[in-house]
Amino acid sequence: DILLKGITMKDATESAVLAYGRTIASVSIEDCVFSNNQGTLGSAITARNVEGATAMTVEVKDCEFRNNISPLATIFSDGPLIVKGSVISASSTTAIADDSNQGWAIIMGNLGTLSMSGTCIEDNINSIFLLENAVLALNNNNFGRNNILGIGSCEGIYLSGINECVKLKAKWCPLYPAPSSYPSSTPTNQPIGPPTISPSASPTHSVQPSRSPSLPVTSGNLSVEISSTTWFFVVFAFHCLTYVLL
């Protein structure tokens, strides 16, 4: 297992954390801040398995994500993703606001499983998107607000396999004191379509709900970019061996 704790990760150019380990590996990210990162899939975190299997487990706890820029999402995972007590805000709102099918807070790939609790999804172009075969395992005490700036009119979690919008039911962000009132939004709960996952970093993406995503193939590694200095945590996946860096 890998633990990243109390780190500010900013200004990465290809995801702050690339979690490309094998299925049996895991990384825990606690009390971290992700700011102004960029990436092709997930600007802050991308979890994939280059062998085409389920990605390593990523657990995010008590973290803050703000102003991260990607053609797709702040967090992209093709494996188990556990998010607790975190804030994801202002995904891609500056650089690509002209493309309303971008700027998702979270996208779960077809091998992904999302468990989320006590988390606030605020002021993103779009909220959370699960590809057709992705699984929503837990949605408990989460809050969503102002995530309907783009084509997605689902304020909560959009399950593309069954064309359903699952609400985030908390009345206010559980990480802040209860306010006297919150501005309300009235989503129609029917997104127009999903983001197209492409190997290109181009901001032009078509909407093709029935098409399987075409993901870029990248060598297996876990890297972390911190402030202006780049630190690398590398996990090389072999057929018989898995190296775990602490």
CSV table of C-alpha atoms in Angstrom, one decimal:
chain,number,residue,atom,x,y,z
A,1,ASP,CA,0.0,0.0,0.0
A,2,ILE,CA,1.1,3.6,-0.7
A,3,LEU,CA,0.2,6.5,1.5
A,4,LEU,CA,0.3,10.2,0.5
A,5,LYS,CA,-0.6,12.5,3.3
A,6,GLY,CA,-0.5,16.2,4.0
A,7,ILE,CA,0.8,17.2,0.5
A,8,THR,CA,-0.1,20.1,-1.7
A,9,MET,CA,0.0,19.0,-5.4
A,10,LYS,CA,-0.2,21.7,-8.0
A,11,ASP,CA,0.7,22.7,-11.5
A,12,ALA,CA,1.1,19.1,-12.8
A,13,THR,CA,0.8,18.8,-16.5
A,14,GLU,CA,-0.4,15.2,-16.8
A,15,SER,CA,-2.3,14.3,-13.7
A,16,ALA,CA,-0.9,15.0,-10.2
A,17,VAL,CA,-1.3,11.3,-9.3
A,18,LEU,CA,-1.1,8.6,-12.0
A,19,ALA,CA,-2.1,5.4,-10.2
A,20,TYR,CA,-1.3,2.8,-12.8
A,21,GLY,CA,-0.6,-0.2,-10.6
A,22,ARG,CA,-2.1,-3.7,-10.8
A,23,THR,CA,-5.4,-4.6,-9.3
A,24,ILE,CA,-4.0,-5.9,-6.0
A,25,ALA,CA,-2.2,-2.6,-5.3
A,26,SER,CA,-3.7,0.4,-3.5
A,27,VAL,CA,-3.0,4.0,-2.7
A,28,SER,CA,-4.4,6.2,0.1
A,29,ILE,CA,-4.4,10.0,-0.2
A,30,GLU,CA,-5.2,11.9,2.9
A,31,ASP,CA,-5.3,15.6,3.9
A,32,CYS,CA,-4.0,16.7,0.5
A,33,VAL,CA,-4.7,19.7,-1.7
A,34,PHE,CA,-4.9,19.5,-5.5
A,35,SER,CA,-4.8,22.8,-7.3
A,36,ASN,CA,-4.3,23.9,-10.9
A,37,ASN,CA,-3.3,20.5,-12.2
A,38,GLN,CA,-4.0,19.4,-15.8
A,39,GLY,CA,-4.5,16.0,-17.4
A,40,THR,CA,-5.9,14.1,-20.3
A,41,LEU,CA,-8.2,11.9,-18.2
A,42,GLY,CA,-8.1,13.1,-14.6
A,43,SER,CA,-6.3,16.3,-13.9
A,44,ALA,CA,-5.8,15.5,-10.2
A,45,ILE,CA,-6.0,11.7,-10.1
A,46,THR,CA,-6.0,9.1,-12.9
A,47,ALA,CA,-6.3,5.4,-12.0
A,48,ARG,CA,-6.0,2.8,-14.7
A,49,ASN,CA,-4.5,-0.7,-15.4
A,50,VAL,CA,-2.5,-0.8,-18.5
A,51,GLU,CA,-3.1,-4.6,-18.7
A,52,GLY,CA,-6.8,-3.8,-19.4
A,53,ALA,CA,-7.9,-5.2,-16.0
A,54,THR,CA,-9.5,-3.4,-13.1
A,55,ALA,CA,-7.2,-0.6,-11.8
A,56,MET,CA,-5.7,-0.3,-8.3
A,57,THR,CA,-7.8,0.9,-5.4
A,58,VAL,CA,-7.6,4.6,-4.7
A,59,GLU,CA,-8.9,6.0,-1.4
A,60,VAL,CA,-9.3,9.8,-1.0
A,61,LYS,CA,-9.9,11.2,2.5
A,62,ASP,CA,-10.2,14.7,3.7
A,63,CYS,CA,-8.8,16.2,0.5
A,64,GLU,CA,-9.5,19.4,-1.4
A,65,PHE,CA,-9.6,19.7,-5.2
A,66,ARG,CA,-9.9,23.2,-6.7
A,67,ASN,CA,-9.4,24.6,-10.2
A,68,ASN,CA,-8.0,21.5,-11.9
A,69,ILE,CA,-8.3,21.4,-15.7
A,70,SER,CA,-8.9,18.4,-17.9
A,71,PRO,CA,-10.8,17.6,-21.1
A,72,LEU,CA,-12.7,15.0,-18.9
A,73,ALA,CA,-12.6,15.2,-15.1
A,74,THR,CA,-10.8,16.0,-11.9
A,75,ILE,CA,-10.7,12.3,-11.0
A,76,PHE,CA,-10.9,9.5,-13.4
A,77,SER,CA,-10.9,5.9,-12.1
A,78,ASP,CA,-11.2,2.5,-13.8
A,79,GLY,CA,-11.1,0.7,-10.5
A,80,PRO,CA,-12.4,1.0,-6.9
A,81,LEU,CA,-12.5,4.7,-5.9
A,82,ILE,CA,-13.4,5.6,-2.3
A,83,VAL,CA,-13.9,9.3,-1.5
A,84,LYS,CA,-14.6,10.5,2.0
A,85,GLY,CA,-14.9,14.0,3.5
A,86,SER,CA,-13.5,15.8,0.5
A,87,VAL,CA,-14.3,18.9,-1.7
A,88,ILE,CA,-14.2,18.8,-5.5
A,89,SER,CA,-14.8,22.3,-6.9
A,90,ALA,CA,-14.3,24.4,-10.0
A,91,SER,CA,-13.3,21.5,-12.4
A,92,SER,CA,-12.2,22.9,-15.7
A,93,THR,CA,-14.3,26.1,-15.4
A,94,THR,CA,-11.6,28.4,-16.7
A,95,ALA,CA,-9.8,26.8,-19.7
A,96,ILE,CA,-12.5,24.8,-21.4
A,97,ALA,CA,-15.8,26.4,-20.4
A,98,ASP,CA,-16.6,26.7,-24.1
A,99,ASP,CA,-17.0,22.8,-24.2
A,100,SER,CA,-19.9,22.0,-22.0
A,101,ASN,CA,-19.4,18.2,-22.1
A,102,GLN,CA,-16.2,18.6,-20.0
A,103,GLY,CA,-15.4,19.6,-16.5
A,104,TRP,CA,-16.8,16.6,-14.7
A,105,ALA,CA,-15.8,16.3,-11.0
A,106,ILE,CA,-15.5,12.5,-11.3
A,107,ILE,CA,-15.7,10.0,-14.2
A,108,MET,CA,-15.8,6.3,-13.4
A,109,GLY,CA,-14.7,4.0,-16.3
A,110,ASN,CA,-16.4,0.7,-17.2
A,111,LEU,CA,-14.3,-1.2,-14.6
A,112,GLY,CA,-14.8,1.4,-11.9
A,113,THR,CA,-16.7,1.2,-8.5
A,114,LEU,CA,-17.5,4.4,-6.7
A,115,SER,CA,-18.0,4.7,-2.9
A,116,MET,CA,-18.5,8.3,-1.8
A,117,SER,CA,-19.5,9.7,1.6
A,118,GLY,CA,-19.5,13.1,3.3
A,119,THR,CA,-18.2,14.8,0.2
A,120,CYS,CA,-19.1,18.1,-1.5
A,121,ILE,CA,-19.3,18.5,-5.3
A,122,GLU,CA,-19.6,22.2,-6.0
A,123,ASP,CA,-19.3,24.7,-8.9
A,124,ASN,CA,-18.1,22.3,-11.5
A,125,ILE,CA,-19.2,22.3,-15.1
A,126,ASN,CA,-20.7,18.9,-14.6
A,127,SER,CA,-21.0,16.6,-11.6
A,128,ILE,CA,-20.3,12.8,-11.6
A,129,PHE,CA,-20.5,10.4,-14.5
A,130,LEU,CA,-20.5,6.6,-14.4
A,131,LEU,CA,-19.9,4.8,-17.7
A,132,GLU,CA,-22.3,2.0,-18.6
A,133,ASN,CA,-20.7,-0.8,-16.6
A,134,ALA,CA,-19.4,1.2,-13.7
A,135,VAL,CA,-20.9,0.5,-10.3
A,136,LEU,CA,-22.2,3.0,-7.6
A,137,ALA,CA,-21.5,1.1,-4.3
A,138,LEU,CA,-22.1,3.9,-1.8
A,139,ASN,CA,-23.6,7.4,-1.9
A,140,ASN,CA,-24.0,8.6,1.7
A,141,ASN,CA,-24.4,12.2,3.0
A,142,ASN,CA,-23.0,13.9,-0.1
A,143,PHE,CA,-23.8,17.4,-1.2
A,144,GLY,CA,-24.0,18.8,-4.7
A,145,ARG,CA,-24.5,22.4,-5.9
A,146,ASN,CA,-24.0,24.4,-9.1
A,147,ASN,CA,-22.8,21.5,-11.2
A,148,ILE,CA,-25.1,22.1,-14.1
A,149,LEU,CA,-23.2,24.7,-16.0
A,150,GLY,CA,-22.5,22.3,-19.0
A,151,ILE,CA,-24.7,19.9,-20.9
A,152,GLY,CA,-25.2,17.6,-17.9
A,153,SER,CA,-28.4,18.6,-16.1
A,154,CYS,CA,-27.8,16.0,-13.4
A,155,GLU,CA,-26.8,17.7,-10.2
A,156,GLY,CA,-25.8,14.3,-8.7
A,157,ILE,CA,-24.4,11.0,-10.0
A,158,TYR,CA,-25.4,10.1,-13.6
A,159,LEU,CA,-25.7,6.3,-14.2
A,160,SER,CA,-25.3,6.1,-18.0
A,161,GLY,CA,-26.2,2.4,-18.1
A,162,ILE,CA,-29.7,3.0,-16.9
A,163,ASN,CA,-30.0,6.7,-17.8
A,164,GLU,CA,-30.7,7.7,-14.2
A,165,CYS,CA,-29.6,10.6,-12.1
A,166,VAL,CA,-29.0,9.7,-8.5
A,167,LYS,CA,-29.3,12.7,-6.1
A,168,LEU,CA,-26.7,13.9,-3.6
A,169,LYS,CA,-29.1,14.1,-0.7
A,170,ALA,CA,-27.3,16.2,1.9
A,171,LYS,CA,-28.9,19.6,2.3
A,172,TRP,CA,-25.6,21.4,2.8
A,173,CYS,CA,-21.9,20.6,2.6
A,174,PRO,CA,-21.2,18.4,5.7
A,175,LEU,CA,-17.7,19.8,5.9
A,176,TYR,CA,-18.9,23.3,6.7
A,177,PRO,CA,-21.3,24.7,9.4
A,178,ALA,CA,-24.9,24.5,8.5
A,179,PRO,CA,-25.9,27.7,6.7
A,180,SER,CA,-29.1,29.6,7.2
A,181,SER,CA,-29.8,29.0,3.5
A,182,TYR,CA,-28.2,27.7,0.3
A,183,PRO,CA,-28.9,28.8,-3.2
A,184,SER,CA,-30.9,26.2,-4.9
A,185,SER,CA,-30.8,24.8,-8.4
A,186,THR,CA,-33.5,22.9,-10.3
A,187,PRO,CA,-31.8,20.3,-12.6
A,188,THR,CA,-34.0,18.4,-15.0
A,189,ASN,CA,-32.1,15.2,-14.1
A,190,GLN,CA,-31.5,14.2,-17.7
A,191,PRO,CA,-28.0,14.7,-19.1
A,192,ILE,CA,-27.8,15.0,-22.8
A,193,GLY,CA,-24.9,12.5,-23.1
A,194,PRO,CA,-21.6,11.3,-21.7
A,195,PRO,CA,-18.2,12.6,-22.3
A,196,THR,CA,-16.2,10.8,-25.0
A,197,ILE,CA,-12.9,9.4,-23.6
A,198,SER,CA,-10.2,9.9,-26.2
A,199,PRO,CA,-6.4,9.6,-26.2
A,200,SER,CA,-6.2,13.1,-27.5
A,201,ALA,CA,-5.9,16.0,-25.2
A,202,SER,CA,-7.8,18.2,-27.6
A,203,PRO,CA,-10.8,20.0,-26.1
A,204,THR,CA,-13.1,18.8,-28.9
A,205,HIS,CA,-15.1,15.8,-27.9
A,206,SER,CA,-18.2,14.4,-29.4
A,207,VAL,CA,-21.1,13.0,-27.5
A,208,GLN,CA,-21.5,9.2,-28.1
A,209,PRO,CA,-23.5,7.5,-25.3
A,210,SER,CA,-23.3,4.0,-26.9
A,211,ARG,CA,-19.6,4.0,-27.7
A,212,SER,CA,-17.0,2.4,-25.5
A,213,PRO,CA,-14.3,4.8,-24.4
A,214,SER,CA,-10.9,4.7,-26.3
A,215,LEU,CA,-8.3,5.2,-23.6
A,216,PRO,CA,-4.7,6.1,-24.1
A,217,VAL,CA,-2.1,3.4,-23.4
A,218,THR,CA,0.6,4.5,-21.0
A,219,SER,CA,3.4,2.7,-19.2
A,220,GLY,CA,2.5,1.5,-15.7
A,221,ASN,CA,3.6,4.0,-13.1
A,222,LEU,CA,2.4,6.1,-10.2
A,223,SER,CA,3.7,9.6,-10.2
A,224,VAL,CA,3.1,12.6,-8.0
A,225,GLU,CA,3.8,16.2,-9.0
A,226,ILE,CA,4.2,18.5,-6.0
A,227,SER,CA,4.4,22.3,-6.3
A,228,SER,CA,7.2,23.3,-8.6
A,229,THR,CA,9.2,20.1,-7.9
A,230,THR,CA,8.3,16.8,-9.4
A,231,TRP,CA,8.6,13.7,-7.2
A,232,PHE,CA,8.0,10.3,-8.7
A,233,PHE,CA,6.6,7.3,-7.0
A,234,VAL,CA,6.9,4.5,-9.5
A,235,VAL,CA,5.1,1.2,-9.4
A,236,PHE,CA,6.2,-1.2,-12.2
A,237,ALA,CA,3.7,-4.0,-12.8
A,238,PHE,CA,5.2,-7.3,-13.8
A,239,HIS,CA,3.3,-10.4,-14.6
A,240,CYS,CA,4.4,-12.1,-11.4
A,241,LEU,CA,5.7,-9.3,-9.2
A,242,THR,CA,4.2,-6.1,-7.7
A,243,TYR,CA,6.5,-3.5,-6.1
A,244,VAL,CA,4.8,-1.4,-3.4
A,245,LEU,CA,6.5,1.9,-2.5
A,246,LEU,CA,5.9,3.3,1.0
